[in-house]
Amino acid sequence: MDIAALREAHPDHWRRAAAIRTLTLDAVAAANSGHSGAPIGLADVATVLWSKHLKFDAAHPQWPDRDRFILSNGHASMLIYALTYLTGMPGMDLQQIKDFRQWGSKTAGHPERGHAPGVETTTGPLGQGLANAVGKAMAEAHLRAVWGEKVVDHHTFVFAGDGCLMEGISHEAIALAGMQKLDRLIVFFDHNGITIDGKVSLADITDQRERFDASGWDTFACDGHDPDDIDRAIREAKASPRPAMIECRTHIALGAPQQDTAKGHGAITKPEDVAATKEAYGMAAGSFVIEDEVKSWWEEVGARGGEAHAEWRARLDKLSKGKRAEWDRVEAGEAPRKLQSTIRALKKQAVEAMPKLATRAASEKVLEVVNPIMPETFGGSADLTGSNNTQAGGITVFDPENRAGRYVHYGIREHGMAAAMNGIVTHGGLRPYGGTFLVFSDYARGAIRLSSLMAVPTVYVMTHDSIGLGEDGPTHQPVEHLAALRAMPNHLVIRPADQVETAEAWEIALTSMTTPVTLALSRQGLPAVRSKNTNKNLVSQGAYVLAEAEAKRQVVLMASGSEVSVAMDAKAALEADGIGARVVSVPCMELFWQQDESYRRRVLPGGAVRVAVEAAVRQPWDRFLLGERGREQKAGFVGMDGFGASAPAETLFEKFGITADAVAEKAKSLL
Amino acid sequence: MDIAALREAHPDHWRRAAAIRTLTLDAVAAANSGHSGAPIGLADVATVLWSKHLKFDAAHPQWPDRDRFILSNGHASMLIYALTYLTGMPGMDLQQIKDFRQWGSKTAGHPERGHAPGVETTTGPLGQGLANAVGKAMAEAHLRAVWGEKVVDHHTFVFAGDGCLMEGISHEAIALAGMQKLDRLIVFFDHNGITIDGKVSLADITDQRERFDASGWDTFACDGHDPDDIDRAIREAKASPRPAMIECRTHIALGAPQQDTAKGHGAITKPEDVAATKEAYGMAAGSFVIEDEVKSWWEEVGARGGEAHAEWRARLDKLSKGKRAEWDRVEAGEAPRKLQSTIRALKKQAVEAMPKLATRAASEKVLEVVNPIMPETFGGSADLTGSNNTQAGGITVFDPENRAGRYVHYGIREHGMAAAMNGIVTHGGLRPYGGTFLVFSDYARGAIRLSSLMAVPTVYVMTHDSIGLGEDGPTHQPVEHLAALRAMPNHLVIRPADQVETAEAWEIALTSMTTPVTLALSRQGLPAVRSKNTNKNLVSQGAYVLAEAEAKRQVVLMASGSEVSVAMDAKAALEADGIGARVVSVPCMELFWQQDESYRRRVLPGGAVRVAVEAAVRQPWDRFLLGERGREQKAGFVGMDGFGASAPAETLFEKFGITADAVAEKAKSLL
């Protein structure tokens, strides 16, 4: 690559883009770790996009109608840190750049939402940003239809590398976006031909443009180092009535000795390499030196959106008082006041009827009353609508002909759905939920983890939550999934026992501000167990005394979901033998462990024999069997210690010994 | 669809294919569950493939040189059960068909490897079969290069539906196969335009042929109900020098009232619907009735491969004695005798040197000595070769130009890699291992679960196993992944502490017959801790006393991997204060819980304070803190209770309080 020719062809552009490059070189060298190649390779594309197209107001990175910029190749984090520093976003000073990848800095190794300004979503696990962006573009299209172009009218821009496009999630995202005709979505493919192991051709010969074309995109190409050509491609992409992909032909680590090699992907840290690269760029040799003129130019770019922002705010102020209050409420992510009374009324009805109901059907009953009063819910399913009971309350299908629709046929794409939901929730203004079978949480786990790490309230409606699924067999029966999800930090797994608990679970999910929720729901019908305390949300305590011992308390039985009624039956059998047994319903372990110790000891007192029952592996129950402060505790578990089998559900519970008799026997054997 | 015209056009073919259809109708009706539509829709394609192309010997379903047939749309399980019953595979009698989806039958809801004959791999979770088949075709290509066409020379055929092709894993599989030019791989796409939620177009507009073309495949199309056209397409596909996809235009639930609708996807069970469908087919009304002539014809199809099988066996018998013994050994999945002494020698060297070494580097040292003596190892990495240390011992890269190579650049495709490895291991003759970062086990979890469920010894080399990864930050730092993998039935998670334990871990992995193994390995250098007992494989006991208390034993410290040396330092601190502390190394929890109670109690005696330390969440340690039989146990845990952060590794251990001081303090606070 002839760097001198690039410098000469567009001298002003070159110096502005080179500022990104030298900041990258210096920050990576200071950290002695990171990725130099991609930020350097993408600096020209970023400079053109941010200065000529991206609608943003650096002073207010959270302006709701900003264009979204997503760095799906998150290892190129120095690119976004350089851009947000150069344009003057609040809190992004030069010290942050100098502290790249250090404890306490905003400039984490990969961009983390909530740490640095301008980071729309956490990226790094490849492909996530791209799939997240599809959700953002869907959110924009929907909100534009609902609120009008005067208040919602923006683009979603994504930078993605070869890694993003190799990951399977990219296929799910691309196909969904193509079907949805998301014309405001523009993806820049950093086509540099290099991955960590070497040339892309070691592992891939895919023609990416042909592949995007096949899924209904328009595709374009440009020389990723020619600002005019980049600008031309962006203009063409914006004019396209379909989602657009721009193949940007770039050189990884442009101008460095490692250019166009796998070594250029990682950290360029040797002082002589850094110096040689800066010299090639025609830039000053000192560290973290940015010409004043260049910095001023970038700050002007950052300030340019201020006017549009002010105009937008004036338009927002013209909304009626009621509409404006609604806008502010959904932007803040707050549930409507009416939610609590609606849930209470539903619970009251349930207690009067005490219906036998699958909790997935109970969930549908919640959605029937909640969706009409919460216009911000945005539902969907990964092609299991009838099984997940997720389309309820009159919401219509979101598609290119009906952008006001609030229900998405995500297709058989659990991972893409989860990531898109993360995109929707981080876009703001909407509260997404999506359904699949609990066993397929495995497929979505990469994105579920990001919900937890980003601290956003994405809701996963996971039905068919045990061997109770029956004949479909062990490939479809979750056994270890409750444990695996409970192990995840900042994630609520709620497994309600009946209609009342399901309503309370949804109330928690719909009011959660910083924690994603997985609702684990049964396929099979379950008897109602909650007949009291309908006003208070008992699920919010995580575990509570559902039924007190009648005879002298010798046993505490603990259970969740479909096994709560098993525990109730076991209690009846024990009481018939004169053995007092308390039943503790444990719909949400995480919430229980957040209660204070005195509450926990009241619910789970020492002394009594403890038996837990759940049609799943034991691992997360050990802590319940351990007792507070490691006090002596005779305890046992009734559940699964291997995979399930294919047979009717009742047969499976019998054959795997998850029965009231087995629970009562276990308790007796410990007494 | 004019069924009468189909019947008239090819009357013999029609009756043979209709046998599959009526068995499907009857079995689903008897089970009152299952999927009628896909087996009925694919019956013609299956009949042509199995009768005219598939190389198999029904009497010997495990003939190593058989063609592989994989039903990736596993919900169409009645298709394979009907085919294996009709062709007369051992153990597949009519009673099995009648017991479809019942307890104890071979005919599970989805095809499970090891249950029914002719099931090459467990399918049901969509896309897995397709990705698994890519592994099988790679295995065939490699083994053909190694052993010659006289003993290895077969095709891999896959049936896949819309669901398989929507799942992201399909993209990873297709792109890998295209790059690898797997010309013996032929995929039949059941293009019926219907999924559970309705028309495919609700969620997808992808041109599948264009998409496969983009990744280097040849694509063909046929009328999926015209036997001549199907045969023509198969012949063309077989002649292609690239992997081939045949788009089979079919009608789901052909001839049933539910034809071409989402209702046809599921169970057709109403007697009147079943009767009407059979009448349309021109078949007898009775249940499970197959004409003798049709059954005989299918049995001839099943017997036809007997001759080829005998000829193959004769060719195999011509191998030299040494080669034949090697063939038998690798086919049986047995490790060479030399493995034990090789591992012992390596351990001896390590104890002499006591090097500070990252366990990923220790793993490389094992591969350096093992790969040369085990020609059946087949390594790879998801584009992290240098980080996973997986290419060692002189193995070269497997690609179209070097089929004898034993190292795969899987690309940035963790899920596809895991599924391909399952395909390789279930093909037979090879023992695959593949690397990525432990945190990305999330991406691969769908396939990892199938390793466990199928009970096959796939080896996952998961490096960068904690916050010890450092600056890349929380997106790349596993915290809950050890817990999530330990929760999975039939899965060994081994987290070795030093070079000796790493060698023992690999010995277990390479001799495992029915259990997959995840090796959790450190990025950072670790001090050697094992200086004794180098002959015996102590890791195989799961946990063992690494260092006995010097003063009177008051404390038992437990740790795995990188925290074992932390525990050793804590022990030193405690002993300096006169507090005797035993250190128990816990490299593999699952193996420890398989030991008898007396061993477990010897290792973890009651009475002493227990403190566990692991740079991960506490969940799987609770059982260690609980004590045998719930005996009183003062216990504590030092580890992570949230996500990590971006900073140098030493800083992170310090900031998150995972230090020898913290462990010693925790023990003291409990005394």
GROMACS .gro file of C-alpha atoms in nm, chain A residues 33 35 101-103 108-110 112 122-126 128 163 165-168 170-172 175 178-179 195-197 201-207 210-211 213-216 383-385 409 411-414 439-440 442-443 445-446 449 452-453 471-472 474-477 479-481 483-484 486-489 617-620 622-623 625-626 630 632-633 642-643 645-648 651-652 655-656, chain B residues 33 35 101-103 108-110 112 122-126 128 163 165-168 170-172 175 178-179 195-197 201-207 210-211 213-216 383-385 409 411-414 439-440 442-443 445-446 449 452-453 471-472 474-477 479-481 483-484 486-489 617-620 622-623 625-626 630 632-633 642-643 645-648 651-652 655-656:
model
  190
   33SER     CA    1  -0.223  -0.540   2.478
   35HIS     CA    2  -0.585  -0.487   1.879
  101ARG     CA    3  -0.758  -0.165   2.934
  102GLN     CA    4  -0.669  -0.063   3.289
  103TRP     CA    5  -0.866  -0.115   3.609
  108ALA     CA    6  -1.225  -0.158   2.857
  109GLY     CA    7  -1.064  -0.414   2.628
  110HIS     CA    8  -1.392  -0.448   2.442
  112GLU     CA    9  -1.893  -0.210   2.723
  122THR     CA   10  -2.141  -0.441   2.446
  123THR     CA   11  -1.946  -0.619   2.177
  124GLY     CA   12  -1.649  -0.849   2.155
  125PRO     CA   13  -1.811  -1.191   2.126
  126LEU     CA   14  -1.822  -1.184   1.749
  128GLN     CA   15  -2.337  -1.007   1.854
  163GLY     CA   16  -1.519  -1.299   1.241
  165LEU     CA   17  -1.960  -1.283   0.938
  166MET     CA   18  -1.825  -1.632   1.005
  167GLU     CA   19  -2.020  -1.676   1.328
  168GLY     CA   20  -2.353  -1.847   1.279
  170SER     CA   21  -2.460  -1.348   1.153
  171HIS     CA   22  -2.668  -1.572   0.929
  172GLU     CA   23  -2.965  -1.547   1.161
  175ALA     CA   24  -3.173  -1.337   0.707
  178GLY     CA   25  -3.346  -0.914   0.483
  179MET     CA   26  -3.696  -1.048   0.535
  195THR     CA   27  -0.803  -1.338   1.089
  196ILE     CA   28  -0.602  -1.448   1.390
  197ASP     CA   29  -0.488  -1.775   1.233
  201SER     CA   30  -0.900  -1.833   0.300
  202LEU     CA   31  -0.760  -2.080   0.553
  203ALA     CA   32  -1.117  -2.126   0.669
  204ASP     CA   33  -1.355  -1.946   0.436
  205ILE     CA   34  -1.414  -1.883   0.068
  206THR     CA   35  -1.760  -1.728   0.107
  207ASP     CA   36  -1.851  -1.450  -0.132
  210GLU     CA   37  -2.349  -1.289  -0.283
  211ARG     CA   38  -2.449  -1.425   0.054
  213ASP     CA   39  -2.780  -1.069  -0.172
  214ALA     CA   40  -2.927  -1.415  -0.122
  215SER     CA   41  -3.103  -1.295   0.192
  216GLY     CA   42  -3.259  -0.984   0.042
  383ASP     CA   43  -4.103  -2.024   1.539
  384LEU     CA   44  -4.286  -2.167   1.840
  385THR     CA   45  -4.564  -1.912   1.877
  409HIS     CA   46  -4.176  -1.414   1.382
  411GLY     CA   47  -3.775  -1.771   1.267
  412ILE     CA   48  -3.581  -2.071   1.391
  413ARG     CA   49  -3.311  -1.842   1.523
  414GLU     CA   50  -3.283  -1.847   1.900
  439VAL     CA   51  -3.354  -2.645   2.616
  440PHE     CA   52  -3.270  -2.407   2.333
  442ASP     CA   53  -2.821  -2.324   2.489
  443TYR     CA   54  -2.842  -2.191   2.135
  445ARG     CA   55  -2.660  -1.837   2.550
  446GLY     CA   56  -2.402  -1.609   2.392
  449ARG     CA   57  -2.501  -1.358   2.872
  452SER     CA   58  -2.683  -0.997   3.197
  453LEU     CA   59  -2.348  -0.830   3.143
  471GLU     CA   60  -4.242  -3.750   2.395
  472ASP     CA   61  -4.003  -3.519   2.213
  474PRO     CA   62  -3.398  -3.583   2.577
  475THR     CA   63  -3.287  -3.359   2.292
  476HIS     CA   64  -3.576  -3.132   2.385
  477GLN     CA   65  -3.586  -3.182   2.763
  479VAL     CA   66  -3.214  -3.095   3.262
  480GLU     CA   67  -2.912  -2.876   3.328
  481HIS     CA   68  -3.046  -2.549   3.187
  483ALA     CA   69  -2.857  -2.463   3.675
  484ALA     CA   70  -2.667  -2.314   3.385
  486ARG     CA   71  -2.885  -1.966   3.755
  487ALA     CA   72  -2.505  -1.972   3.746
  488MET     CA   73  -2.505  -1.659   3.531
  489PRO     CA   74  -2.448  -1.335   3.725
  617VAL     CA   75  -3.003  -3.141   3.817
  618ARG     CA   76  -2.922  -3.078   4.179
  619GLN     CA   77  -2.635  -2.831   4.153
  620PRO     CA   78  -2.817  -2.502   4.235
  622ASP     CA   79  -2.695  -2.757   4.718
  623ARG     CA   80  -2.686  -2.411   4.869
  625LEU     CA   81  -2.942  -2.796   5.145
  626LEU     CA   82  -2.635  -2.644   5.308
  630GLY     CA   83  -2.304  -2.417   5.737
  632GLU     CA   84  -2.598  -2.898   6.052
  633GLN     CA   85  -2.864  -2.991   5.808
  642GLY     CA   86  -2.892  -3.760   3.385
  643PHE     CA   87  -3.072  -3.689   3.062
  645ALA     CA   88  -3.613  -3.991   2.774
  646SER     CA   89  -3.887  -4.005   2.514
  647ALA     CA   90  -4.224  -4.105   2.661
  648PRO     CA   91  -4.541  -3.941   2.787
  651THR     CA   92  -4.449  -4.192   3.260
  652LEU     CA   93  -4.128  -3.995   3.279
  655LYS     CA   94  -3.981  -4.362   3.587
  656PHE     CA   95  -3.737  -4.095   3.700
  704SER     CA   96  -4.771  -3.710   1.909
  706HIS     CA   97  -4.439  -3.509   1.325
  772ARG     CA   98  -4.220  -4.233   2.144
  773GLN     CA   99  -4.291  -4.477   2.428
  774TRP     CA  100  -4.078  -4.557   2.729
  779ALA     CA  101  -3.756  -4.205   2.048
  780GLY     CA  102  -3.926  -3.880   1.952
  781HIS     CA  103  -3.608  -3.768   1.781
  783GLU     CA  104  -3.094  -4.093   1.913
  793THR     CA  105  -2.859  -3.768   1.747
  794THR     CA  106  -3.064  -3.496   1.583
  795GLY     CA  107  -3.359  -3.279   1.673
  796PRO     CA  108  -3.195  -2.956   1.781
  797LEU     CA  109  -3.203  -2.807   1.434
  799GLN     CA  110  -2.685  -3.005   1.433
  834GLY     CA  111  -3.528  -2.496   1.035
  836LEU     CA  112  -3.104  -2.380   0.731
  837MET     CA  113  -3.232  -2.092   0.943
  838GLU     CA  114  -3.021  -2.184   1.246
  839GLY     CA  115  -2.689  -2.004   1.255
  841SER     CA  116  -2.595  -2.404   0.928
  842HIS     CA  117  -2.396  -2.107   0.807
  843GLU     CA  118  -2.086  -2.222   0.992
  846ALA     CA  119  -1.904  -2.223   0.483
  849GLY     CA  120  -1.747  -2.514   0.096
  850MET     CA  121  -1.393  -2.409   0.182
  866THR     CA  122  -4.252  -2.406   0.945
  867ILE     CA  123  -4.437  -2.432   1.275
  868ASP     CA  124  -4.554  -2.071   1.273
  872SER     CA  125  -4.187  -1.628   0.429
  873LEU     CA  126  -4.313  -1.509   0.768
  874ALA     CA  127  -3.950  -1.511   0.875
  875ASP     CA  128  -3.728  -1.576   0.576
  876ILE     CA  129  -3.685  -1.483   0.213
  877THR     CA  130  -3.340  -1.636   0.167
  878ASP     CA  131  -3.262  -1.789  -0.170
  881GLU     CA  132  -2.775  -1.869  -0.397
  882ARG     CA  133  -2.659  -1.882  -0.040
  884ASP     CA  134  -2.342  -2.110  -0.408
  885ALA     CA  135  -2.189  -1.814  -0.227
  886SER     CA  136  -1.998  -2.050   0.000
  887GLY     CA  137  -1.854  -2.269  -0.272
 1054ASP     CA  138  -0.928  -1.931   1.479
 1055LEU     CA  139  -0.729  -1.923   1.802
 1056THR     CA  140  -0.451  -2.166   1.717
 1080HIS     CA  141  -0.869  -2.422   1.081
 1082GLY     CA  142  -1.270  -2.053   1.140
 1083ILE     CA  143  -1.453  -1.833   1.387
 1084ARG     CA  144  -1.720  -2.099   1.425
 1085GLU     CA  145  -1.730  -2.250   1.774
 1110VAL     CA  146  -1.615  -1.818   2.750
 1111PHE     CA  147  -1.715  -1.918   2.398
 1113ASP     CA  148  -2.157  -2.063   2.528
 1114TYR     CA  149  -2.156  -2.037   2.150
 1116ARG     CA  150  -2.321  -2.534   2.391
 1117GLY     CA  151  -2.588  -2.678   2.164
 1120ARG     CA  152  -2.469  -3.103   2.493
 1123SER     CA  153  -2.275  -3.563   2.631
 1124LEU     CA  154  -2.614  -3.698   2.530
 1142GLU     CA  155  -0.729  -0.710   2.962
 1143ASP     CA  156  -0.980  -0.848   2.713
 1145PRO     CA  157  -1.563  -0.947   3.100
 1146THR     CA  158  -1.690  -1.033   2.752
 1147HIS     CA  159  -1.400  -1.276   2.731
 1148GLN     CA  160  -1.372  -1.384   3.094
 1150VAL     CA  161  -1.720  -1.674   3.531
 1151GLU     CA  162  -2.020  -1.906   3.515
 1152HIS     CA  163  -1.898  -2.143   3.245
 1154ALA     CA  164  -2.063  -2.424   3.665
 1155ALA     CA  165  -2.268  -2.442   3.346
 1157ARG     CA  166  -2.036  -2.911   3.529
 1158ALA     CA  167  -2.416  -2.906   3.542
 1159MET     CA  168  -2.431  -3.102   3.217
 1160PRO     CA  169  -2.481  -3.477   3.263
 1288VAL     CA  170  -1.904  -1.863   4.066
 1289ARG     CA  171  -1.968  -2.069   4.374
 1290GLN     CA  172  -2.257  -2.287   4.260
 1291PRO     CA  173  -2.077  -2.618   4.191
 1293ASP     CA  174  -2.171  -2.586   4.741
 1294ARG     CA  175  -2.177  -2.964   4.738
 1296LEU     CA  176  -1.904  -2.725   5.133
 1297LEU     CA  177  -2.204  -2.932   5.236
 1301GLY     CA  178  -2.519  -3.324   5.553
 1303GLU     CA  179  -2.200  -3.012   6.023
 1304GLN     CA  180  -1.945  -2.821   5.824
 1313GLY     CA  181  -2.028  -1.121   3.933
 1314PHE     CA  182  -1.865  -1.052   3.600
 1316ALA     CA  183  -1.335  -0.653   3.435
 1317SER     CA  184  -1.074  -0.530   3.192
 1318ALA     CA  185  -0.732  -0.496   3.352
 1319PRO     CA  186  -0.408  -0.693   3.383
 1322THR     CA  187  -0.475  -0.662   3.922
 1323LEU     CA  188  -0.799  -0.853   3.873
 1326LYS     CA  189  -0.926  -0.646   4.311
 1327PHE     CA  190  -1.168  -0.938   4.315
   0.00000   0.00000   0.00000
